[in-house]
Coordinates of C-alpha atoms in Angstrom, one line a residue:
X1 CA 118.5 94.8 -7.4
X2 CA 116.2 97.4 -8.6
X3 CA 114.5 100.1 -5.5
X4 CA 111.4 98.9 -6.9
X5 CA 112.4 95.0 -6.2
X6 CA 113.9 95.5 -3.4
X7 CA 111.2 97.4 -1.8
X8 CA 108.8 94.9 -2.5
X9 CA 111.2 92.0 -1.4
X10 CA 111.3 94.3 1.7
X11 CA 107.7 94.2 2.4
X12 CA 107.5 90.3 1.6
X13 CA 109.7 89.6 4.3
X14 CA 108.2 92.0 6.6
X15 CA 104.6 90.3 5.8
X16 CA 106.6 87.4 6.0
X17 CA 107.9 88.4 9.4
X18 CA 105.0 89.1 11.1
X19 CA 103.2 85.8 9.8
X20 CA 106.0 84.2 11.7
X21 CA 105.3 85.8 15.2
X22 CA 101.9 84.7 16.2
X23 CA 100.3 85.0 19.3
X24 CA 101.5 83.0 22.3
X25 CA 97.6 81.9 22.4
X26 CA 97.3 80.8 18.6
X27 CA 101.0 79.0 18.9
X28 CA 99.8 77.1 21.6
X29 CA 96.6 76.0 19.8
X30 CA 99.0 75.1 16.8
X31 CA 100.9 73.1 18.5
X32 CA 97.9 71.2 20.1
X33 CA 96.5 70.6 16.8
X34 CA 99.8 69.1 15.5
X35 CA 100.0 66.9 18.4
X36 CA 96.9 65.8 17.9
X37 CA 97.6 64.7 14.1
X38 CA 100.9 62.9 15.4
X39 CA 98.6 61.1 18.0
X40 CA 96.0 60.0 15.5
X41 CA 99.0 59.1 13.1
X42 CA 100.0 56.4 16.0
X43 CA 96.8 54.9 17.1
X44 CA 94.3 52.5 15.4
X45 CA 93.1 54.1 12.2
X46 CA 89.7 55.5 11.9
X47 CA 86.2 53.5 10.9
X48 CA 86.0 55.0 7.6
X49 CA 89.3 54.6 6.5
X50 CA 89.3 50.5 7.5
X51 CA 86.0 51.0 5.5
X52 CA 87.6 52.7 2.5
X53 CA 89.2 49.6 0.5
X54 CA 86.5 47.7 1.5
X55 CA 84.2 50.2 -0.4
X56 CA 86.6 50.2 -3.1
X57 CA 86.9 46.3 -3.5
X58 CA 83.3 45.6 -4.1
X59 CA 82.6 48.4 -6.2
X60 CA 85.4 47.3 -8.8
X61 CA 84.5 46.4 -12.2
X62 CA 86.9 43.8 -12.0
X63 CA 85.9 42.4 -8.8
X64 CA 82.2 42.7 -9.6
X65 CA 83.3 40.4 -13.1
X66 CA 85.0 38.0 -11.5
X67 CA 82.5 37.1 -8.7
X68 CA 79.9 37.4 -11.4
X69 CA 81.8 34.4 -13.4
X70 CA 82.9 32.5 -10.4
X71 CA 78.8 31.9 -9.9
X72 CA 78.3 31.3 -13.1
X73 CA 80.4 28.4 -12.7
X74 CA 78.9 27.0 -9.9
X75 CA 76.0 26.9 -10.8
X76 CA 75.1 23.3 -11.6
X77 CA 72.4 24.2 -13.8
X78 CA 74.7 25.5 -16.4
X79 CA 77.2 23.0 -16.0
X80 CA 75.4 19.4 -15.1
X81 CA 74.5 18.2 -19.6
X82 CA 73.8 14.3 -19.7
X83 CA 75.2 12.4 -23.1
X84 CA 72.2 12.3 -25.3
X85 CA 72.1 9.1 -27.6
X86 CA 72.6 10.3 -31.6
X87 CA 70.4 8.7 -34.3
X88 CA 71.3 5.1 -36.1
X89 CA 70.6 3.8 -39.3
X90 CA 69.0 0.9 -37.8
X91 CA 69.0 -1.4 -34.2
X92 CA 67.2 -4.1 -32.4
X93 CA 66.6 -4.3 -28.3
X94 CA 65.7 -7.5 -26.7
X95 CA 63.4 -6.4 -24.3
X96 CA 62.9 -9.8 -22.3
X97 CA 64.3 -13.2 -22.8
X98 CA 60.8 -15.3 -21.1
X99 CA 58.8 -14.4 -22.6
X100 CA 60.6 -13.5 -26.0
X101 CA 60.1 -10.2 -26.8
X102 CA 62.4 -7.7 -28.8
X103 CA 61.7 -4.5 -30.5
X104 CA 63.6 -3.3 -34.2
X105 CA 63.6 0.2 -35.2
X106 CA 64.5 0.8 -39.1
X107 CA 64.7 5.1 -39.6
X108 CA 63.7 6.6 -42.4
X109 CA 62.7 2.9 -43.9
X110 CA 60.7 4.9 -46.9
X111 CA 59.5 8.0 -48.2
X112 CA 55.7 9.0 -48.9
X113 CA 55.6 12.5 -51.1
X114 CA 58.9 13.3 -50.1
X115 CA 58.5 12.3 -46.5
X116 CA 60.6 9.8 -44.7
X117 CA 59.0 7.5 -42.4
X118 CA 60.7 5.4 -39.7
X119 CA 59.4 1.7 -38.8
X120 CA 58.8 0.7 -35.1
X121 CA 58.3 -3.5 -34.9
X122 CA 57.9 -5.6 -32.1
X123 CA 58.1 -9.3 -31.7
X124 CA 56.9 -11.1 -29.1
X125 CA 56.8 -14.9 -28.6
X126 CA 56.2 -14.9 -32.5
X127 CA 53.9 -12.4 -33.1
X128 CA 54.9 -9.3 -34.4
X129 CA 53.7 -6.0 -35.5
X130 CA 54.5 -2.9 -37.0
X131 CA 54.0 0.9 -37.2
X132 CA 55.7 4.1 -38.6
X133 CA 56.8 7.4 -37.3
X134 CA 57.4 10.7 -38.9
X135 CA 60.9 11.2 -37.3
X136 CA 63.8 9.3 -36.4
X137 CA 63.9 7.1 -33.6
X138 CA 66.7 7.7 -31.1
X139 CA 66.5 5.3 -28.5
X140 CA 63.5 2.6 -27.1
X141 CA 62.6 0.8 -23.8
X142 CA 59.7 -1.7 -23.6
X143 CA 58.4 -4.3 -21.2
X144 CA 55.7 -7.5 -21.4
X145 CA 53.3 -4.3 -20.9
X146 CA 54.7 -1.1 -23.0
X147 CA 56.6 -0.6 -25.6
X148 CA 58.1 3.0 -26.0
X149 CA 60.9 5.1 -28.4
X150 CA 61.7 8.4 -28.4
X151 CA 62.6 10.1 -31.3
X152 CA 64.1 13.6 -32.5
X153 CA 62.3 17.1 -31.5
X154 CA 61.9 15.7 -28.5
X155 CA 59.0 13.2 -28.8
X156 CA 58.1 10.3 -26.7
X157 CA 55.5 7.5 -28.4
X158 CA 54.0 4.5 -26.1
X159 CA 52.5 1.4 -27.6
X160 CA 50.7 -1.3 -26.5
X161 CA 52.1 -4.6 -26.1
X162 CA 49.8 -5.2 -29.1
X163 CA 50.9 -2.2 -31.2
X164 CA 48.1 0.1 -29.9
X165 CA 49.2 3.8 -29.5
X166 CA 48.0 4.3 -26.1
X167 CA 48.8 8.1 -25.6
X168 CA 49.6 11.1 -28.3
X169 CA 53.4 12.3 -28.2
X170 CA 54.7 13.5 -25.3
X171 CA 56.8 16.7 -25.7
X172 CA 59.8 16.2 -23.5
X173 CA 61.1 19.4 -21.8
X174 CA 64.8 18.3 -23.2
X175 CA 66.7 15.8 -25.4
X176 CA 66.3 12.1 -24.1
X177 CA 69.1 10.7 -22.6
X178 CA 67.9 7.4 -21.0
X179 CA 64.4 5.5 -21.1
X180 CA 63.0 3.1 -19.6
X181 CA 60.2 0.8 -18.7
X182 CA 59.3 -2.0 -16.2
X183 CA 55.7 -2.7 -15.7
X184 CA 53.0 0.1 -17.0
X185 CA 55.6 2.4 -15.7
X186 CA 57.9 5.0 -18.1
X187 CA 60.7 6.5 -17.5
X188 CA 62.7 9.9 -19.0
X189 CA 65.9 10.9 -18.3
X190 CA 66.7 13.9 -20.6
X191 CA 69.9 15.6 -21.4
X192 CA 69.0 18.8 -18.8
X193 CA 68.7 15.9 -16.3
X194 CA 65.7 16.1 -15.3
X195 CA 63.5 12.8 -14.6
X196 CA 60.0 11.7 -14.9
X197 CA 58.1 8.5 -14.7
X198 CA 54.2 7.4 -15.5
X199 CA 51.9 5.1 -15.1
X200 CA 50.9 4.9 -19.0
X201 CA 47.7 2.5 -18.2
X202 CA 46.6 4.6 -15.6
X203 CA 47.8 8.2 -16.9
X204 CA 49.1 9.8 -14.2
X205 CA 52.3 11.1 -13.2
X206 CA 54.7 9.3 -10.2
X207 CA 57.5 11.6 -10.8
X208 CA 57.4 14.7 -12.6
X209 CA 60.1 16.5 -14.6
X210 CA 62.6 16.3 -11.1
X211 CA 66.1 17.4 -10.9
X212 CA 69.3 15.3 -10.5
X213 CA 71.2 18.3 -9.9
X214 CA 71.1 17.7 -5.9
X215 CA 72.8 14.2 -6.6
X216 CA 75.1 15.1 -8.9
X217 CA 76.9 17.6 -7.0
X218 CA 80.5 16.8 -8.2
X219 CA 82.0 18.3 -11.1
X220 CA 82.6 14.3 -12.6
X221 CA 80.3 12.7 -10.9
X222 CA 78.3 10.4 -13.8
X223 CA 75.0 8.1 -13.6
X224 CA 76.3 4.1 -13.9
X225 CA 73.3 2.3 -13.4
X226 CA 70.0 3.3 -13.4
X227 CA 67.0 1.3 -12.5
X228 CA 63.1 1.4 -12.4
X229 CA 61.1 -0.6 -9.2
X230 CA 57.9 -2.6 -10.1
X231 CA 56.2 0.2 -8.3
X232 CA 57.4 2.9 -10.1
X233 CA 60.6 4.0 -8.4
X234 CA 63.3 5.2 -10.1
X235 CA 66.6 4.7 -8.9
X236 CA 70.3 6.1 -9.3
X237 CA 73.5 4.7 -9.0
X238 CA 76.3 7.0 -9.3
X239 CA 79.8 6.5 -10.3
X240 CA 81.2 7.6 -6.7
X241 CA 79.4 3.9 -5.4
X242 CA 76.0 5.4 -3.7
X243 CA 72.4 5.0 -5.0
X244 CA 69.6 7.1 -4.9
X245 CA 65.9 6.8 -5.1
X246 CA 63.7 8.9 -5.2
X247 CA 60.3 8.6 -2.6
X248 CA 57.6 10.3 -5.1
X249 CA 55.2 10.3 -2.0
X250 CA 57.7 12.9 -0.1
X251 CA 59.4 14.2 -3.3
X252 CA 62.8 13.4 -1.7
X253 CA 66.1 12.0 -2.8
X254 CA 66.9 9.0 -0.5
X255 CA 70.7 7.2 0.0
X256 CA 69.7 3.6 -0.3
X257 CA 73.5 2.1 -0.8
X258 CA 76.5 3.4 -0.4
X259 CA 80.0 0.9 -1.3
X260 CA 82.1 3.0 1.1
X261 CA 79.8 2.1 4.1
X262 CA 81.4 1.5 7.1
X263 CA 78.0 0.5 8.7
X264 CA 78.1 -2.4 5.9
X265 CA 81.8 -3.6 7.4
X266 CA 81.6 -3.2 10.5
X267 CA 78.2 -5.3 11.2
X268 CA 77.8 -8.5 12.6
X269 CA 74.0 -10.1 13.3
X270 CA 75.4 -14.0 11.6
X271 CA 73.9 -15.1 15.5
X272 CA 70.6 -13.9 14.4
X273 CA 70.2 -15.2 10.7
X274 CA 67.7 -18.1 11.6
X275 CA 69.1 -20.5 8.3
X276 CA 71.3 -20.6 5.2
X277 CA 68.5 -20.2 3.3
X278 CA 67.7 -16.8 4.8
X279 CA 70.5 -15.6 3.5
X280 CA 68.9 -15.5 0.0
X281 CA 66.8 -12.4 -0.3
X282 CA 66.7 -11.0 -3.9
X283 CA 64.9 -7.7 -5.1
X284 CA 65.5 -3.8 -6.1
X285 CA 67.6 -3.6 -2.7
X286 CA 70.0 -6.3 -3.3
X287 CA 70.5 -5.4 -7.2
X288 CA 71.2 -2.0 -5.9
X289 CA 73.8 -3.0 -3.5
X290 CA 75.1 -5.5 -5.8
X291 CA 76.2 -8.0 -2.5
X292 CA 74.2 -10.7 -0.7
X293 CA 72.7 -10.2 2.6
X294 CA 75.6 -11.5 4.3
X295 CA 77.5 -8.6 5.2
X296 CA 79.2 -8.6 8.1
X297 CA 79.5 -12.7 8.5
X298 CA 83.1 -12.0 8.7
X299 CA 83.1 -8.5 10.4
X300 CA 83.8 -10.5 13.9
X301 CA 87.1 -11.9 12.3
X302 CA 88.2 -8.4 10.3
X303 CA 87.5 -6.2 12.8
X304 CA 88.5 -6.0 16.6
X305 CA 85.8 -3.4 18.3
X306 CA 84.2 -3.2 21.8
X307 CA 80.9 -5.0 21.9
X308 CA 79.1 -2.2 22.7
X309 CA 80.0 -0.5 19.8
X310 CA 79.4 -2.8 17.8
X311 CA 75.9 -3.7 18.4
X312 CA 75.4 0.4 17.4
X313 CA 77.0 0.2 13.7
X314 CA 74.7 -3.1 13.9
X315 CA 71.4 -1.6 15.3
X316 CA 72.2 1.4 12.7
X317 CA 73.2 -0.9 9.3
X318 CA 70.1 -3.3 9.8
X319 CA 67.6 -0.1 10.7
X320 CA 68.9 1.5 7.5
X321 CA 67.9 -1.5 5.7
X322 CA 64.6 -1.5 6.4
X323 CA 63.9 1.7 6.2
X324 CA 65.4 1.3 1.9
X325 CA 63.7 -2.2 1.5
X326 CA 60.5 0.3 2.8
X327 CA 61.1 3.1 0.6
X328 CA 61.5 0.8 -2.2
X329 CA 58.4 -0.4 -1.7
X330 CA 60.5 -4.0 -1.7
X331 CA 57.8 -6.6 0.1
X332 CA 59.7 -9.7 0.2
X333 CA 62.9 -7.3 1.6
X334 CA 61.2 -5.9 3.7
X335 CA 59.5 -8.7 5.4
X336 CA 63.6 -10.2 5.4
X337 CA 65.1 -7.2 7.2
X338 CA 62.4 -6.6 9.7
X339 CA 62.7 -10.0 11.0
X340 CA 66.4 -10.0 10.8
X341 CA 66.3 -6.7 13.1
X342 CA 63.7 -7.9 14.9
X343 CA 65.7 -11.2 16.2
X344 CA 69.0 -9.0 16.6
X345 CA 66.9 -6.7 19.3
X346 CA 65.9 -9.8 21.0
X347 CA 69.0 -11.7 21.1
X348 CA 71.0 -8.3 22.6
X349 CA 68.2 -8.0 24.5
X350 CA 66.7 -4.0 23.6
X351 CA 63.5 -4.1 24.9
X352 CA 62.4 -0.9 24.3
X353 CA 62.8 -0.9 20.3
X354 CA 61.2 -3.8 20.3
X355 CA 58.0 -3.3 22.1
X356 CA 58.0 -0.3 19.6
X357 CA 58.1 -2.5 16.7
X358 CA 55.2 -4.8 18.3
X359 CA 53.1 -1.7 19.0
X360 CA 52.6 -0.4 15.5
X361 CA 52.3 -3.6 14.0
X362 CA 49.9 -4.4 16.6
X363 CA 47.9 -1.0 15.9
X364 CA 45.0 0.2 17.8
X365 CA 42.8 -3.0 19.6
X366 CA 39.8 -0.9 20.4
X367 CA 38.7 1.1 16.6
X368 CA 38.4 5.1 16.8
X369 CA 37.4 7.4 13.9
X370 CA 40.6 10.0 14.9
X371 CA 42.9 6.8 14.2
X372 CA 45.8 7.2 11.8
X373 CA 47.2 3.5 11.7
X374 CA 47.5 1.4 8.7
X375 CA 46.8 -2.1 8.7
X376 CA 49.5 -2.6 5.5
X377 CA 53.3 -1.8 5.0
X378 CA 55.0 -1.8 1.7
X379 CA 51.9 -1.0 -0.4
X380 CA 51.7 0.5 -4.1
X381 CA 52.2 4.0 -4.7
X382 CA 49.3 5.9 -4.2
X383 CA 48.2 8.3 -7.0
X384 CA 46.5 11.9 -5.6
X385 CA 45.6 14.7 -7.7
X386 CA 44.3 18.4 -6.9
X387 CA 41.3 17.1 -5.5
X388 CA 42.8 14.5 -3.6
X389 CA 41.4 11.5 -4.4
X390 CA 43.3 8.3 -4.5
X391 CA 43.2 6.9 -7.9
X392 CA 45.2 3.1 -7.5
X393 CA 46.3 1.3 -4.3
X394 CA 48.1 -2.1 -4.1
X395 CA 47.8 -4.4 -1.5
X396 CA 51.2 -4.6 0.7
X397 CA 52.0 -6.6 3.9
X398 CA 49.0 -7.0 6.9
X399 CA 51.0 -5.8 9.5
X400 CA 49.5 -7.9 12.4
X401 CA 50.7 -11.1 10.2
X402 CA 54.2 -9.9 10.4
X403 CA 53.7 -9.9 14.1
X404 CA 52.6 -13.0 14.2
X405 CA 55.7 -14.5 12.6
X406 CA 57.6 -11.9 15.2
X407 CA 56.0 -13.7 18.2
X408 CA 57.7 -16.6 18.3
X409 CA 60.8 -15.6 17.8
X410 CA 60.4 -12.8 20.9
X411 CA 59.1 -15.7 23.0
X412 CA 62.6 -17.3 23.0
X413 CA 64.5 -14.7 25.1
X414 CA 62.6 -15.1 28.3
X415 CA 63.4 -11.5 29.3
X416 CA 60.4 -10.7 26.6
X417 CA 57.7 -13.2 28.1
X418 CA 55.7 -10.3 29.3
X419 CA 55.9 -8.3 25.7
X420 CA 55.4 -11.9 24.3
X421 CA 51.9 -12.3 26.6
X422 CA 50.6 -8.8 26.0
X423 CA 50.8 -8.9 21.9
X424 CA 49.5 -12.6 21.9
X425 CA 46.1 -11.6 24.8
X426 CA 45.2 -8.7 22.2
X427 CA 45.9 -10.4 18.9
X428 CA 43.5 -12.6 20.6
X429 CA 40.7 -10.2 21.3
X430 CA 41.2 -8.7 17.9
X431 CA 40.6 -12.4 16.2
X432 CA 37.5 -13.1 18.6
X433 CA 36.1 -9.2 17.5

C-alpha cells in the first residue's frame, strides 16, 4: 500500500473511529428512538397506512373499469329490450266472434308513382271497408269501438269502427311490441318497454309512456299475458306467476295475483259462501288469477294450522281481494268479495272491522261542506289535466246499497244487533231527509 493510501485509509478510520464513539447523551437518545421504531413495528399499524391500499384500490384504472362495467350491467335500462313483431306479407285478426268482426292487412298491396301502399280492411257483421297506408303494417288490435295498426317508423293509426281516421299518427317513443284495444281504450307496449294507454273517443291519456322496468326486475323474467280492463287498466302477467296492474290515478304498480300465494292455500271462508251459485264471479280478477273463487274449500282438509292463525291468512287473502277487484275498478267483483269478507267478520265474530266497513259505507248522516266521502266505489277512471278539471266519470256502486245488502247478513250474529240497529236508525233518517 502506497503512504499516500495508507494515510488516507488512516484518517478514514480515524473519522471512522470517532463517528463510532458518540456521546453517552446522543447513544441514549439512539437507542430510545430505535426502541421506539421496534415498538411501533409490534403494535397496530398507523391510520394512514390501513388507509394506504384503500387509496390505492379506488384509484386504479382497473378497479375504476370494472365497477364502471359492473353498473352498466345492471342497469335495466340497457338490458330490459321486448321482442318487437317483424313485417308480413299479409295477415288477418279476428277481433270478436259476436258480433263478427275481423280486420286483414295486405302491405305494400300496390304502388302509386313508385310508392307502395299498404291496405287496412275491416269486416264487421258483413260490412266492410277499406283504407291505405304509406308504410307497412306490423301488427293491429281493434274492438266493436276502434280499430288500430301500427306500422314501421314507429307509427300508430286509429280508425273508427266505420273506417273514420279519428286521430293523425301517433309517433311512438320506440318500436311496438304489443297493442291492444278493449273499449275506446289503446294500448302500447313498445320494444324499450314502456306502456301507454288512451281513451281515443275522449283524447286523453290514462297512462302515459310508463316503465316496466320496476316489474321486470329479473334478468329472464318475460311478459305472458297481458290484458286491458274495460276501464282502461292495463295489466301484466309475468312468467314468474304474478300480475301487475297499474293504478293510473296513483301512478303505481300494484300485485293483484300471485300463483305462489300462500294466502290463496292456506284460506278457508267455504262457512261463509252463502250458495253454489256464489261461487261464480267472473271478471278482470278472476281471468287474472286464472282459478275460481273457491280457493281454500279444501284448505281445512290440506292443511293442519291453529285456528287462530288461520282466520289471519283468511282475514289477509279475502282483504287483498278486495282491495284488486277495487283497483281494477271490477264492480261485479267487488260487490262479490266485500260481502264474502263482510260475512267472514261476522261469522268469526271481528266487530271492530266490521263497524269500519258499515261506517264508510254509511258515510256522513248530517251533510258538511269540509266532507270528503264518496257516495260511489268502483267508478270510472277519472280524467284531470293541468287545470284540474274532471273531463269523464262513470257511475260505480252507491255505497249505502251495498250496506243495505250487508244488513242482513250482520243481523244474524246476535253479537252485532247493536251495529245492526245503529246503521238501520240512520239509513232511516237519511231515507226520510
Amino acid at each position: 500500500m502506497r503512504p499516500r493510501d495508507l494515510l488516507e485509509s488512516s484518517s478514514d478510520s480515524d473519522e471512522k473511529v470517532h463517528l463510532a464513539k458518540p456521546s453517552s447523551l446522543s447513544k441514549r437518545k439512539l437507542e430510545l428512538e430505535v426502541e421506539t421504531v421496534e415498538k411501533k413495528k409490534k403494535g397496530r399499524p398507523r391510520k394512514d397506512s390501513r388507509l394506504l391500499p384503500m387509496s390505492l384500490s379506488v384509484q386504479s384504472p382497473a378497479a375504476l373499469s370494472a365497477e364502471k362495467e359492473a353498473m352498466c350491467l345492471s342497469a335495466p335500462a340497457l338490458a330490459l329490450k321486448l321482442p318487437i313483431p317483424g313485417p308480413q306479407r299479409a295477415f288477418t285478426l279476428q277481433v270478436s266472434s259476436d258480433p263478427s268482426m275481423y280486420i286483414e292487412v295486405e302491405n305494400e298491396a300496390t304502388a302509386v308513382g313508385g310508392i307502395r301502399l299498404s291496405r287496412l280492411k275491416c269486416n264487421r257483421e258483413g260490412k266492410e271497408w277499406e283504407t291505405v297506408l304509406t308504410s307497412r303494417v306490423l301488427t293491429a288490435a281493434g274492438s266493436c269501438d276502434v280499430v288500430c295498426v301500427a306500422c314501421e317508423k314507429r307509427m300508430l293509426s286509429v280508425f273508427s269502427t266505420c273506417g273514420r281516421r279519428l286521430l293523425p299518427p301517433i309517433l311512438l317513443p320506440s318500436p311496438i311490441s304489443t297493442l291492444h284495444c278493449t273499449g275506446p281504450y289503446v294500448m302500447a307496449l313498445t320494444a324499450a318497454a314502456t306502456l301507454s294507454v288512451w281513451d281515443v273517443h275522449r283524447q286523453v291519456v290514462v297512462v302515459k309512456e310508463e316503465s316496466l322496468h320496476s316489474i321486470l326486475s329479473g334478468s329472464d323474467m318475460t311478459v305472458s299475458q297481458i290484458l286491458l280492463t274495460q276501464h282502461g287498466i292495463p295489466v301484466m302477467n309475468l312468467s314468474d306467476g304474478k300480475a301487475y296492474c297499474f293504478n293510473p290515478s296513483l301512478s303505481t304498480w300494484n300485485l293483484v295475483s300471485d300463483k305462489q300465494d300462500s294466502l290463496a292455500q292456506c284460506a278457508d271462508f267455504r262457512n261463509s259462501l252463502p250458495s253454489q251459485d256464489a261461487m261464480l264471479c267472473s271478471g278482470p280478477l278472476a281471468i287474472i288469477q286464472g282459478r275460481t273463487s273457491n280457493s281454500g274449500r279444501q284448505a281445512a282438509r290440506l292443511f293442519s294450522v291453529p285456528h287462530v292463525v288461520q282466520q289471519e291468512t283468511t282475514l289477509a287473502y279475502l282483504e287483498n281481494q278486495v282491495a284488486a277487484a277495487l283497483t281494477l275498478q271490477s264492480s261485479h267483483e267487488y260487490r262479490h268479495w266485500l260481502l264474502l269478507y263482510a260475512r267472514y267478520l261476522v261469522n268469526e265474530g271481528f266487530e271492530y272491522r266490521l263497524r269500519e266497513i258499515c261506517k264508510d259505507l254509511l258515510g256522513p248522516v248530517h251533510c258538511s261542506t269540509g266532507s270528503q266521502w264518496e257516495s260511489t266505489v268502483v267508478v270510472g277512471a277519472s280524467f284531470i289535466l293541468a287545470t284540474r278539471s274532471i273531463l269523464h266519470f262513470t257511475k260505480g256502486l252507491r255505497k249505502r246499497e251495498l250496506l243495505k245488502e250487508l244488513l242482513p247478513v250482520i243481523g244474524q250474529n246476535l253479537r252485532f244487533q247493536r251495529l245492526f240497529t245503529e246503521c238501520q236508525e240512520q239509513l232511516d233518517i237519511l231515507r226520510d231527509k
